[in-house]
CSV table of C-alpha atoms and ligand atoms in Angstrom, one decimal:
chain,number,residue,atom,x,y,z
N,1,MET,CA,-14.5,-26.4,-7.6
N,2,ASP,CA,-11.3,-28.6,-7.8
N,3,ARG,CA,-8.8,-27.7,-5.2
N,4,ILE,CA,-5.3,-26.9,-6.3
N,5,TYR,CA,-2.5,-27.7,-3.8
N,6,LEU,CA,0.5,-25.5,-4.2
N,7,ASP,CA,2.2,-26.0,-0.8
N,8,TYR,CA,4.7,-28.8,-1.5
N,9,ALA,CA,7.5,-27.1,0.4
N,10,ALA,CA,5.3,-27.4,3.6
N,11,SER,CA,4.3,-31.0,2.9
N,12,ALA,CA,4.1,-32.9,-0.4
N,13,PRO,CA,1.4,-35.4,-1.1
N,14,LEU,CA,2.1,-39.0,-0.2
N,15,SER,CA,3.8,-40.6,-3.2
N,16,PRO,CA,2.5,-43.7,-5.0
N,17,GLU,CA,5.7,-45.5,-4.0
N,18,ALA,CA,5.1,-44.7,-0.3
N,19,VAL,CA,1.4,-45.8,-0.6
N,20,LYS,CA,2.6,-49.1,-2.1
N,21,VAL,CA,5.0,-49.9,0.7
N,22,ILE,CA,2.4,-49.0,3.3
N,23,GLU,CA,-0.1,-51.4,1.6
N,24,THR,CA,2.5,-54.2,1.5
N,25,PHE,CA,3.4,-53.5,5.1
N,26,LEU,CA,-0.2,-53.7,6.3
N,27,LYS,CA,-0.9,-56.9,4.4
N,28,GLY,CA,1.9,-58.6,6.3
N,29,SER,CA,0.0,-58.0,9.6
N,30,PRO,CA,3.0,-56.2,11.0
N,31,VAL,CA,4.0,-56.7,14.7
N,32,GLY,CA,7.2,-56.6,16.6
N,33,ASN,CA,9.8,-54.2,17.9
N,34,PRO,CA,13.0,-54.1,15.8
N,35,SER,CA,15.0,-54.6,19.0
N,36,SER,CA,13.3,-57.9,19.8
N,37,LEU,CA,15.1,-61.1,19.1
N,38,HIS,CA,12.2,-63.1,17.9
N,39,ILE,CA,11.3,-63.5,14.2
N,40,GLU,CA,8.7,-60.7,14.3
N,41,GLY,CA,11.3,-58.3,15.7
N,42,ARG,CA,13.9,-59.5,13.2
N,43,LYS,CA,11.6,-58.8,10.3
N,44,MET,CA,11.1,-55.3,11.5
N,45,GLN,CA,14.8,-54.9,11.9
N,46,ALA,CA,15.3,-56.1,8.4
N,47,LEU,CA,12.9,-53.5,7.0
N,48,LEU,CA,14.7,-50.8,8.9
N,49,ASP,CA,18.1,-52.0,7.8
N,50,ARG,CA,17.0,-51.9,4.2
N,51,ALA,CA,15.7,-48.4,4.6
N,52,HIS,CA,19.1,-47.3,6.1
N,53,THR,CA,21.0,-48.9,3.3
N,54,THR,CA,18.8,-47.3,0.6
N,55,VAL,CA,19.0,-43.8,2.1
N,56,ALA,CA,22.7,-44.1,2.7
N,57,ALA,CA,23.4,-45.2,-0.9
N,58,ILE,CA,21.4,-42.2,-2.2
N,59,LEU,CA,23.4,-39.8,0.1
N,60,GLY,CA,26.8,-41.4,-0.5
N,61,VAL,CA,27.3,-42.3,3.2
N,62,HIS,CA,27.6,-45.5,5.2
N,63,PRO,CA,24.3,-46.9,6.6
N,64,THR,CA,25.6,-46.3,10.2
N,65,GLU,CA,25.9,-42.6,9.4
N,66,VAL,CA,22.1,-42.3,8.7
N,67,VAL,CA,20.1,-41.6,11.9
N,68,PHE,CA,16.4,-41.8,11.5
N,69,THR,CA,14.5,-39.1,13.5
N,70,SER,CA,11.0,-37.8,13.7
N,71,GLY,CA,11.8,-35.0,11.2
N,72,ALA,CA,14.1,-32.2,10.4
N,73,THR,CA,13.2,-30.1,13.5
N,74,GLU,CA,14.4,-32.9,15.7
N,75,SER,CA,17.5,-33.5,13.5
N,76,ASN,CA,18.4,-29.9,13.7
N,77,ASN,CA,17.8,-29.6,17.4
N,78,ASN,CA,19.8,-32.7,18.2
N,79,LEU,CA,22.6,-31.8,16.0
N,80,ILE,CA,23.2,-28.4,17.7
N,81,ARG,CA,22.8,-29.8,21.2
N,82,GLY,CA,24.9,-32.9,20.5
N,83,VAL,CA,27.8,-30.9,19.0
N,84,ILE,CA,27.8,-28.3,21.7
N,85,ARG,CA,27.8,-31.1,24.3
N,86,ALA,CA,30.8,-32.8,22.7
N,87,TRP,CA,32.7,-29.5,22.6
N,88,ARG,CA,31.9,-28.8,26.3
N,89,LEU,CA,33.5,-32.1,27.3
N,90,HIS,CA,36.9,-30.6,26.5
N,91,HIS,CA,36.5,-26.9,26.5
N,92,GLU,CA,35.6,-24.1,29.0
N,93,GLY,CA,33.8,-20.9,28.0
N,94,THR,CA,31.0,-20.1,25.6
N,95,PRO,CA,30.7,-21.9,22.3
N,96,HIS,CA,30.4,-19.8,19.2
N,97,LEU,CA,28.1,-20.6,16.3
N,98,VAL,CA,28.2,-19.1,12.8
N,99,MET,CA,25.0,-19.3,10.7
N,100,SER,CA,23.3,-17.5,7.8
N,101,ALA,CA,20.6,-15.0,8.7
N,102,ILE,CA,18.0,-17.0,6.9
N,103,GLU,CA,18.1,-20.4,8.7
N,104,HIS,CA,15.0,-22.3,9.6
N,105,PRO,CA,13.7,-21.6,13.2
N,106,SER,CA,14.5,-25.2,14.2
N,107,TRP,CA,18.1,-24.1,13.9
N,108,ARG,CA,18.2,-20.4,14.7
N,109,GLN,CA,16.2,-20.7,17.9
N,110,VAL,CA,18.0,-23.7,19.4
N,111,ALA,CA,21.4,-22.1,19.1
N,112,LYS,CA,20.3,-19.2,21.3
N,113,HIS,CA,18.6,-21.5,23.7
N,114,GLU,CA,21.9,-23.5,24.3
N,115,GLY,CA,23.6,-20.4,25.5
N,116,ALA,CA,25.9,-20.1,22.5
N,117,ASP,CA,27.3,-16.9,21.0
N,118,VAL,CA,25.8,-16.6,17.6
N,119,THR,CA,27.1,-14.7,14.6
N,120,LEU,CA,24.4,-14.3,11.9
N,121,ILE,CA,25.8,-13.8,8.5
N,122,PRO,CA,23.7,-11.4,6.4
N,123,VAL,CA,22.4,-12.3,3.0
N,124,SER,CA,22.3,-10.3,-0.2
N,125,THR,CA,19.2,-8.5,-1.3
N,126,ASP,CA,18.6,-11.6,-3.5
N,127,GLY,CA,18.7,-13.9,-0.4
N,128,VAL,CA,22.1,-15.6,-0.8
N,129,VAL,CA,24.9,-15.7,1.7
N,130,ALA,CA,28.5,-15.3,0.6
N,131,ALA,CA,30.6,-18.3,1.5
N,132,SER,CA,33.6,-16.1,2.2
N,133,ASP,CA,31.7,-14.1,4.8
N,134,VAL,CA,30.8,-17.3,6.6
N,135,ILE,CA,34.3,-18.5,6.7
N,136,LYS,CA,35.7,-15.1,7.8
N,137,ALA,CA,33.4,-15.2,10.9
N,138,ILE,CA,35.0,-18.4,12.3
N,139,ARG,CA,36.8,-17.9,15.6
N,140,ALA,CA,38.9,-20.0,17.9
N,141,ASN,CA,35.8,-21.0,19.9
N,142,THR,CA,33.6,-21.7,16.9
N,143,VAL,CA,31.9,-25.0,17.4
N,144,LEU,CA,29.5,-25.1,14.5
N,145,VAL,CA,28.9,-23.5,11.2
N,146,GLY,CA,25.4,-23.9,9.8
N,147,CYS,CA,24.0,-22.9,6.4
N,148,MET,CA,20.8,-24.3,4.9
N,149,TYR,CA,21.1,-25.6,1.3
N,150,VAL,CA,17.9,-24.2,-0.1
N,151,ASN,CA,15.9,-21.5,1.6
N,152,ASN,CA,12.5,-22.8,2.5
N,153,GLU,CA,10.8,-19.4,1.8
N,154,ILE,CA,12.2,-18.1,-1.5
N,155,GLY,CA,14.0,-21.2,-2.7
N,156,THR,CA,17.5,-19.6,-3.1
N,157,VAL,CA,20.4,-22.1,-3.3
N,158,GLN,CA,23.2,-21.3,-0.8
N,159,PRO,CA,26.9,-22.0,-1.6
N,160,VAL,CA,27.0,-25.0,0.8
N,161,ALA,CA,29.8,-27.0,-0.9
N,162,GLU,CA,32.0,-23.9,-0.9
N,163,ILE,CA,31.3,-23.3,2.8
N,164,GLY,CA,32.0,-27.0,3.5
N,165,LYS,CA,35.4,-26.8,1.7
N,166,GLY,CA,36.2,-23.5,3.5
N,167,VAL,CA,35.5,-25.2,6.9
N,168,GLU,CA,37.7,-28.2,6.0
N,169,ALA,CA,40.5,-25.8,5.0
N,170,TYR,CA,40.2,-23.9,8.3
N,171,ARG,CA,40.4,-27.1,10.3
N,172,GLU,CA,43.4,-28.3,8.3
N,173,LYS,CA,45.2,-25.0,8.8
N,174,HIS,CA,44.5,-24.9,12.5
N,175,ASN,CA,45.0,-28.6,13.0
N,176,SER,CA,41.6,-28.8,14.7
N,177,ARG,CA,38.5,-30.9,14.7
N,178,TRP,CA,36.4,-27.7,15.0
N,179,PRO,CA,34.2,-26.2,13.7
N,180,ILE,CA,31.7,-28.7,12.4
N,181,PHE,CA,29.8,-27.9,9.2
N,182,HIS,CA,26.1,-28.7,9.1
N,183,THR,CA,23.6,-28.1,6.3
N,184,ASP,CA,19.8,-28.3,6.5
N,185,ALA,CA,19.1,-29.9,3.1
N,186,VAL,CA,15.4,-30.3,3.6
N,187,GLN,CA,14.3,-28.3,0.6
N,188,ALA,CA,17.2,-29.4,-1.6
N,189,PHE,CA,16.2,-33.0,-2.3
N,190,PRO,CA,15.8,-34.2,-5.0
N,191,TYR,CA,16.5,-31.1,-7.0
N,192,CYS,CA,20.0,-30.3,-5.8
N,193,ASN,CA,23.0,-32.6,-5.4
N,194,THR,CA,22.7,-34.0,-1.8
N,195,HIS,CA,25.6,-36.5,-2.3
N,196,SER,CA,28.0,-36.3,0.6
N,197,GLY,CA,31.0,-36.1,-1.9
N,198,HIS,CA,29.5,-32.9,-3.2
N,199,LEU,CA,28.4,-31.3,0.0
N,200,HIS,CA,31.5,-31.4,2.1
N,201,ALA,CA,29.3,-31.3,5.2
N,202,ASP,CA,29.9,-33.2,8.5
N,203,SER,CA,26.2,-33.5,9.0
N,204,PHE,CA,23.0,-32.8,7.2
N,205,THR,CA,19.2,-33.1,7.7
N,206,LEU,CA,16.3,-34.2,5.5
N,207,SER,CA,12.6,-34.5,6.1
N,208,GLY,CA,10.5,-37.3,4.6
N,209,HIS,CA,7.1,-35.5,4.2
N,210,LYS,CA,8.7,-33.0,1.8
N,211,TYR,CA,9.4,-35.8,-0.7
N,212,GLY,CA,6.2,-37.9,-0.5
N,213,ALA,CA,7.0,-40.1,2.6
N,214,LEU,CA,4.8,-40.1,5.7
N,215,GLY,CA,5.1,-37.2,8.2
N,216,GLY,CA,7.1,-38.0,11.3
N,217,ILE,CA,10.3,-39.4,9.7
N,218,GLY,CA,13.5,-37.5,9.1
N,219,VAL,CA,17.2,-38.0,8.7
N,220,LEU,CA,20.2,-36.7,10.5
N,221,VAL,CA,23.4,-37.7,8.7
N,222,LEU,CA,26.3,-37.8,11.1
N,223,ARG,CA,29.6,-38.5,9.4
N,224,LYS,CA,32.0,-40.9,11.1
N,225,ASN,CA,34.2,-39.5,13.8
N,226,MET,CA,32.6,-36.1,14.0
N,227,PRO,CA,32.3,-34.9,17.6
N,228,PHE,CA,28.8,-35.6,18.8
N,229,GLN,CA,27.3,-36.5,22.2
N,230,SER,CA,23.9,-37.9,22.0
N,231,THR,CA,21.3,-35.9,24.0
N,232,MET,CA,19.0,-38.9,24.4
N,233,ARG,CA,19.4,-41.5,27.0
N,234,GLY,CA,17.6,-44.8,27.6
N,235,GLY,CA,17.8,-46.6,24.3
N,236,GLY,CA,20.6,-47.5,22.0
N,237,GLN,CA,18.7,-47.3,18.8
N,238,GLU,CA,20.0,-45.6,15.7
N,239,TRP,CA,23.6,-46.4,16.6
N,240,GLY,CA,23.1,-44.8,20.0
N,241,PHE,CA,22.4,-41.4,18.6
N,242,ARG,CA,18.6,-41.5,18.8
N,243,GLY,CA,17.1,-43.7,21.5
N,244,GLY,CA,13.5,-44.9,21.2
N,245,THR,CA,11.6,-47.5,19.3
N,246,GLU,CA,12.0,-46.8,15.6
N,247,ASN,CA,9.3,-45.6,13.2
N,248,VAL,CA,9.7,-48.5,10.8
N,249,LEU,CA,6.7,-47.6,8.6
N,250,GLY,CA,7.9,-44.0,8.3
N,251,ALA,CA,11.4,-45.2,7.4
N,252,ILE,CA,10.3,-47.5,4.6
N,253,THR,CA,8.1,-44.8,3.1
N,254,LEU,CA,11.1,-42.4,3.3
N,255,ALA,CA,13.3,-44.9,1.5
N,256,ALA,CA,10.7,-45.5,-1.2
N,257,ALA,CA,10.1,-41.8,-1.8
N,258,MET,CA,13.8,-41.0,-1.8
N,259,GLU,CA,14.5,-43.8,-4.2
N,260,HIS,CA,12.0,-42.5,-6.6
N,261,GLY,CA,13.3,-39.0,-6.2
N,262,ASP,CA,16.9,-40.1,-6.8
N,263,THR,CA,16.0,-42.2,-9.9
N,264,HIS,CA,13.9,-39.5,-11.5
N,265,ARG,CA,15.8,-36.4,-10.5
N,266,GLY,CA,16.2,-35.2,-14.1
N,267,HIS,CA,12.6,-35.6,-15.0
N,268,LEU,CA,11.3,-34.2,-11.7
N,269,THR,CA,13.6,-31.1,-12.0
N,270,GLN,CA,12.5,-30.5,-15.6
N,271,HIS,CA,8.8,-30.8,-14.6
N,272,ALA,CA,9.2,-28.4,-11.7
N,273,GLU,CA,11.2,-25.9,-13.8
N,274,GLY,CA,8.5,-25.9,-16.5
N,275,LEU,CA,5.9,-25.1,-13.8
N,276,GLN,CA,8.1,-22.4,-12.3
N,277,ASN,CA,8.6,-20.8,-15.7
N,278,LEU,CA,4.9,-21.0,-16.4
N,279,ILE,CA,3.9,-19.4,-13.1
N,280,GLU,CA,6.4,-16.6,-13.4
N,281,SER,CA,5.6,-15.8,-17.0
N,282,LEU,CA,1.8,-15.7,-16.1
N,283,ILE,CA,2.6,-13.4,-13.2
N,284,ALA,CA,4.6,-11.1,-15.4
N,285,GLN,CA,1.7,-10.9,-17.9
N,286,LYS,CA,-1.2,-10.7,-15.6
N,287,LEU,CA,0.1,-9.2,-12.4
N,288,PRO,CA,3.0,-7.0,-13.5
N,289,LYS,CA,3.2,-5.2,-10.1
N,290,VAL,CA,3.9,-8.5,-8.3
N,291,GLN,CA,7.6,-9.3,-7.9
N,292,VAL,CA,9.1,-12.8,-8.0
N,293,LEU,CA,12.0,-12.9,-5.5
N,294,GLY,CA,15.3,-14.6,-6.1
N,295,GLN,CA,14.9,-14.7,-9.9
N,296,LYS,CA,18.4,-13.3,-10.5
N,297,VAL,CA,20.2,-16.0,-8.6
N,298,LEU,CA,20.3,-19.8,-8.5
N,299,ARG,CA,17.0,-21.1,-7.1
N,300,ALA,CA,15.5,-24.5,-6.5
N,301,PRO,CA,12.8,-25.2,-9.2
N,302,HIS,CA,9.9,-26.1,-6.9
N,303,ILE,CA,9.3,-22.6,-5.3
N,304,SER,CA,8.0,-19.3,-6.6
N,305,TYR,CA,7.9,-16.6,-4.0
N,306,LEU,CA,5.6,-13.7,-4.9
N,307,TRP,CA,6.0,-10.4,-3.2
N,308,LEU,CA,2.9,-8.2,-3.3
N,309,PRO,CA,3.7,-4.7,-2.4
N,310,GLY,CA,1.2,-3.2,0.2
N,311,VAL,CA,-0.6,-6.5,0.8
N,312,VAL,CA,-0.6,-8.5,4.0
N,313,ASP,CA,-0.1,-12.1,2.9
N,314,GLU,CA,-2.3,-13.9,5.6
N,315,HIS,CA,-5.4,-12.3,4.1
N,316,ILE,CA,-4.5,-13.5,0.6
N,317,VAL,CA,-3.7,-17.0,1.9
N,318,HIS,CA,-7.2,-17.2,3.4
N,319,LYS,CA,-8.9,-15.7,0.3
N,320,LEU,CA,-7.1,-18.2,-1.9
N,321,ASP,CA,-8.1,-21.0,0.4
N,322,LEU,CA,-11.7,-20.0,-0.1
N,323,VAL,CA,-11.3,-20.2,-3.9
N,324,GLY,CA,-9.6,-23.6,-3.7
N,325,VAL,CA,-6.0,-22.8,-3.8
N,326,SER,CA,-3.6,-23.9,-1.0
N,327,VAL,CA,-0.4,-21.8,-0.7
N,328,SER,CA,1.7,-20.6,2.2
N,329,SER,CA,2.6,-17.2,3.5
N,330,GLY,CA,6.3,-17.4,3.8
N,331,SER,CA,7.0,-20.6,5.8
N,332,ALA,CA,4.3,-22.9,7.2
N,333,CYS,CA,6.2,-23.2,10.4
N,334,SER,CA,5.6,-19.5,11.2
N,335,SER,CA,2.1,-19.2,9.8
N,336,GLY,CA,-0.5,-18.7,12.4
N,337,ALA,CA,2.0,-16.7,14.4
N,338,THR,CA,1.6,-13.7,12.1
N,339,LEU,CA,5.2,-12.8,12.1
N,340,PRO,CA,7.0,-11.0,9.3
N,341,SER,CA,9.1,-13.3,7.1
N,342,SER,CA,12.5,-13.6,8.7
N,343,THR,CA,14.0,-14.3,5.2
N,344,LEU,CA,12.6,-11.1,3.8
N,345,VAL,CA,13.8,-9.1,6.8
N,346,ALA,CA,17.3,-10.5,6.3
N,347,MET,CA,17.1,-9.5,2.7
N,348,GLY,CA,16.5,-5.9,3.7
N,349,TYR,CA,12.8,-5.6,3.6
N,350,ASP,CA,11.2,-3.6,6.5
N,351,GLU,CA,8.9,-5.4,8.9
N,352,ARG,CA,5.7,-4.2,7.1
N,353,GLU,CA,7.0,-5.1,3.7
N,354,ALA,CA,8.0,-8.5,5.0
N,355,PHE,CA,4.4,-9.4,5.4
N,356,GLY,CA,3.7,-9.2,1.7
N,357,GLY,CA,4.9,-12.6,0.5
N,358,LEU,CA,3.2,-15.6,-0.9
N,359,ARG,CA,5.0,-18.9,-1.4
N,360,LEU,CA,3.8,-21.2,-4.2
N,361,SER,CA,5.4,-24.6,-4.2
N,362,PHE,CA,4.7,-27.5,-6.4
N,363,GLY,CA,6.1,-30.8,-7.6
N,364,ARG,CA,5.5,-34.1,-9.3
N,365,GLY,CA,1.7,-34.2,-9.0
N,366,THR,CA,1.2,-30.6,-10.1
N,367,THR,CA,-0.1,-30.0,-13.7
N,368,ARG,CA,0.3,-27.0,-16.0
N,369,ALA,CA,-3.5,-26.6,-16.1
N,370,GLU,CA,-3.5,-26.4,-12.3
N,371,VAL,CA,-1.0,-23.6,-12.0
N,372,THR,CA,-2.7,-21.7,-14.9
N,373,GLN,CA,-6.0,-21.9,-13.0
N,374,ALA,CA,-4.4,-21.0,-9.7
N,375,ILE,CA,-2.9,-17.8,-11.2
N,376,GLY,CA,-6.3,-17.0,-12.7
N,377,ARG,CA,-7.8,-17.3,-9.2
N,378,LEU,CA,-5.0,-15.2,-7.7
N,379,VAL,CA,-5.8,-12.5,-10.3
N,380,GLU,CA,-9.4,-12.5,-9.2
N,381,VAL,CA,-8.6,-12.5,-5.5
N,382,LEU,CA,-6.3,-9.5,-6.0
N,383,GLY,CA,-9.0,-8.0,-8.2
Z,1,PMP,N1,14.2,-27.1,7.8
Z,1,PMP,C1,13.6,-26.6,6.7
Z,1,PMP,C2,14.4,-25.8,5.7
Z,1,PMP,C3,12.2,-26.8,6.4
Z,1,PMP,O1,11.7,-26.3,5.3
Z,1,PMP,C4,11.5,-27.5,7.4
Z,1,PMP,C5,10.0,-27.7,7.2
Z,1,PMP,N2,9.2,-26.5,7.3
Z,1,PMP,C6,12.1,-28.0,8.5
Z,1,PMP,C7,13.5,-27.7,8.7
Z,1,PMP,C8,11.4,-28.8,9.6
Z,1,PMP,O2,11.0,-30.0,9.1
Z,1,PMP,P1,10.1,-31.1,9.8
Z,1,PMP,O3,8.7,-30.7,9.4
Z,1,PMP,O4,10.5,-32.4,9.3
Z,1,PMP,O5,10.3,-30.9,11.3
């Protein structure tokens, strides 16, 4: 039986563009540390420079504003810590953070760990935060406002540009550098506009393996002059913001995958939308009791979140795995931990109900025949 992979939001298959740059890299018998002064080191540095330039052009920022990291978890962790550290240089007391109630754990959990006061902004029953609620929660000691761009569980698009503009207006009115606005844009690329001119964010994060690059490479965009104190010491790499020898191979796969995503945005979006529509019309026909969440609001096209009343998702994920279909229960980061979906809880589902979700996510390599077969197998499993 052919396996059908519907877990792109957890990790997408390596893209042909990434494979090509890996092959070329290996043929060149790569050796050398980008920081070394000899020719081998300079060749590595040149590859890294090109990756910075490519990613920066796609995001509409300067190459020195692109910091390569090991992934979005590291980017999110460092951003919170680095901004709080910068604030503490000149302020006494407890920093305050504002964030939506549906943030990724790599954001939510760090904030608490850093001893900050956190205001969580509730979302609607459709899983969307109101920009005005976020802005209203800003106080004199608010250091950071965080809102993810696309929710990684149900795919709802959050009003990040509106929040970014609201934060800018607040700073102007109070003649202050604070708060900073950060968006976790991991699930937004390439389907949503991640150009800095659109986002109005001071910083944002991306993760390579969601777009067809190797795992272990991510981006933290830090706009010029924003308050940030690096939390890493012992190496001046990545403009002093992320010490440690760089992952050159990861960076060039990231640049190649993002370049493809950027060039083919329209086609990729149309393809994903077609798959999403097909999945959701098949569900409506064959499994009318199953609900698709977020359908009434703006959603990214690569995720369909199915809610199965009275069903505990982990069991379905395992049963689907046995019949050759790979999907996720909520978010991959929390699977294995058997926790209810924090997004569903924030949307008003009770803890028991919040176990009943199944995330199907797909992309460039997914075919219509595959999703049709996958839904057929889901019908059998739910039998
Ligand atoms: N933020 C979001 C919205 C995500 O979906 C993920 C991946 N589950 C992450 C952060 C963490 O990304 P990474 O795997 O690169 O650490």
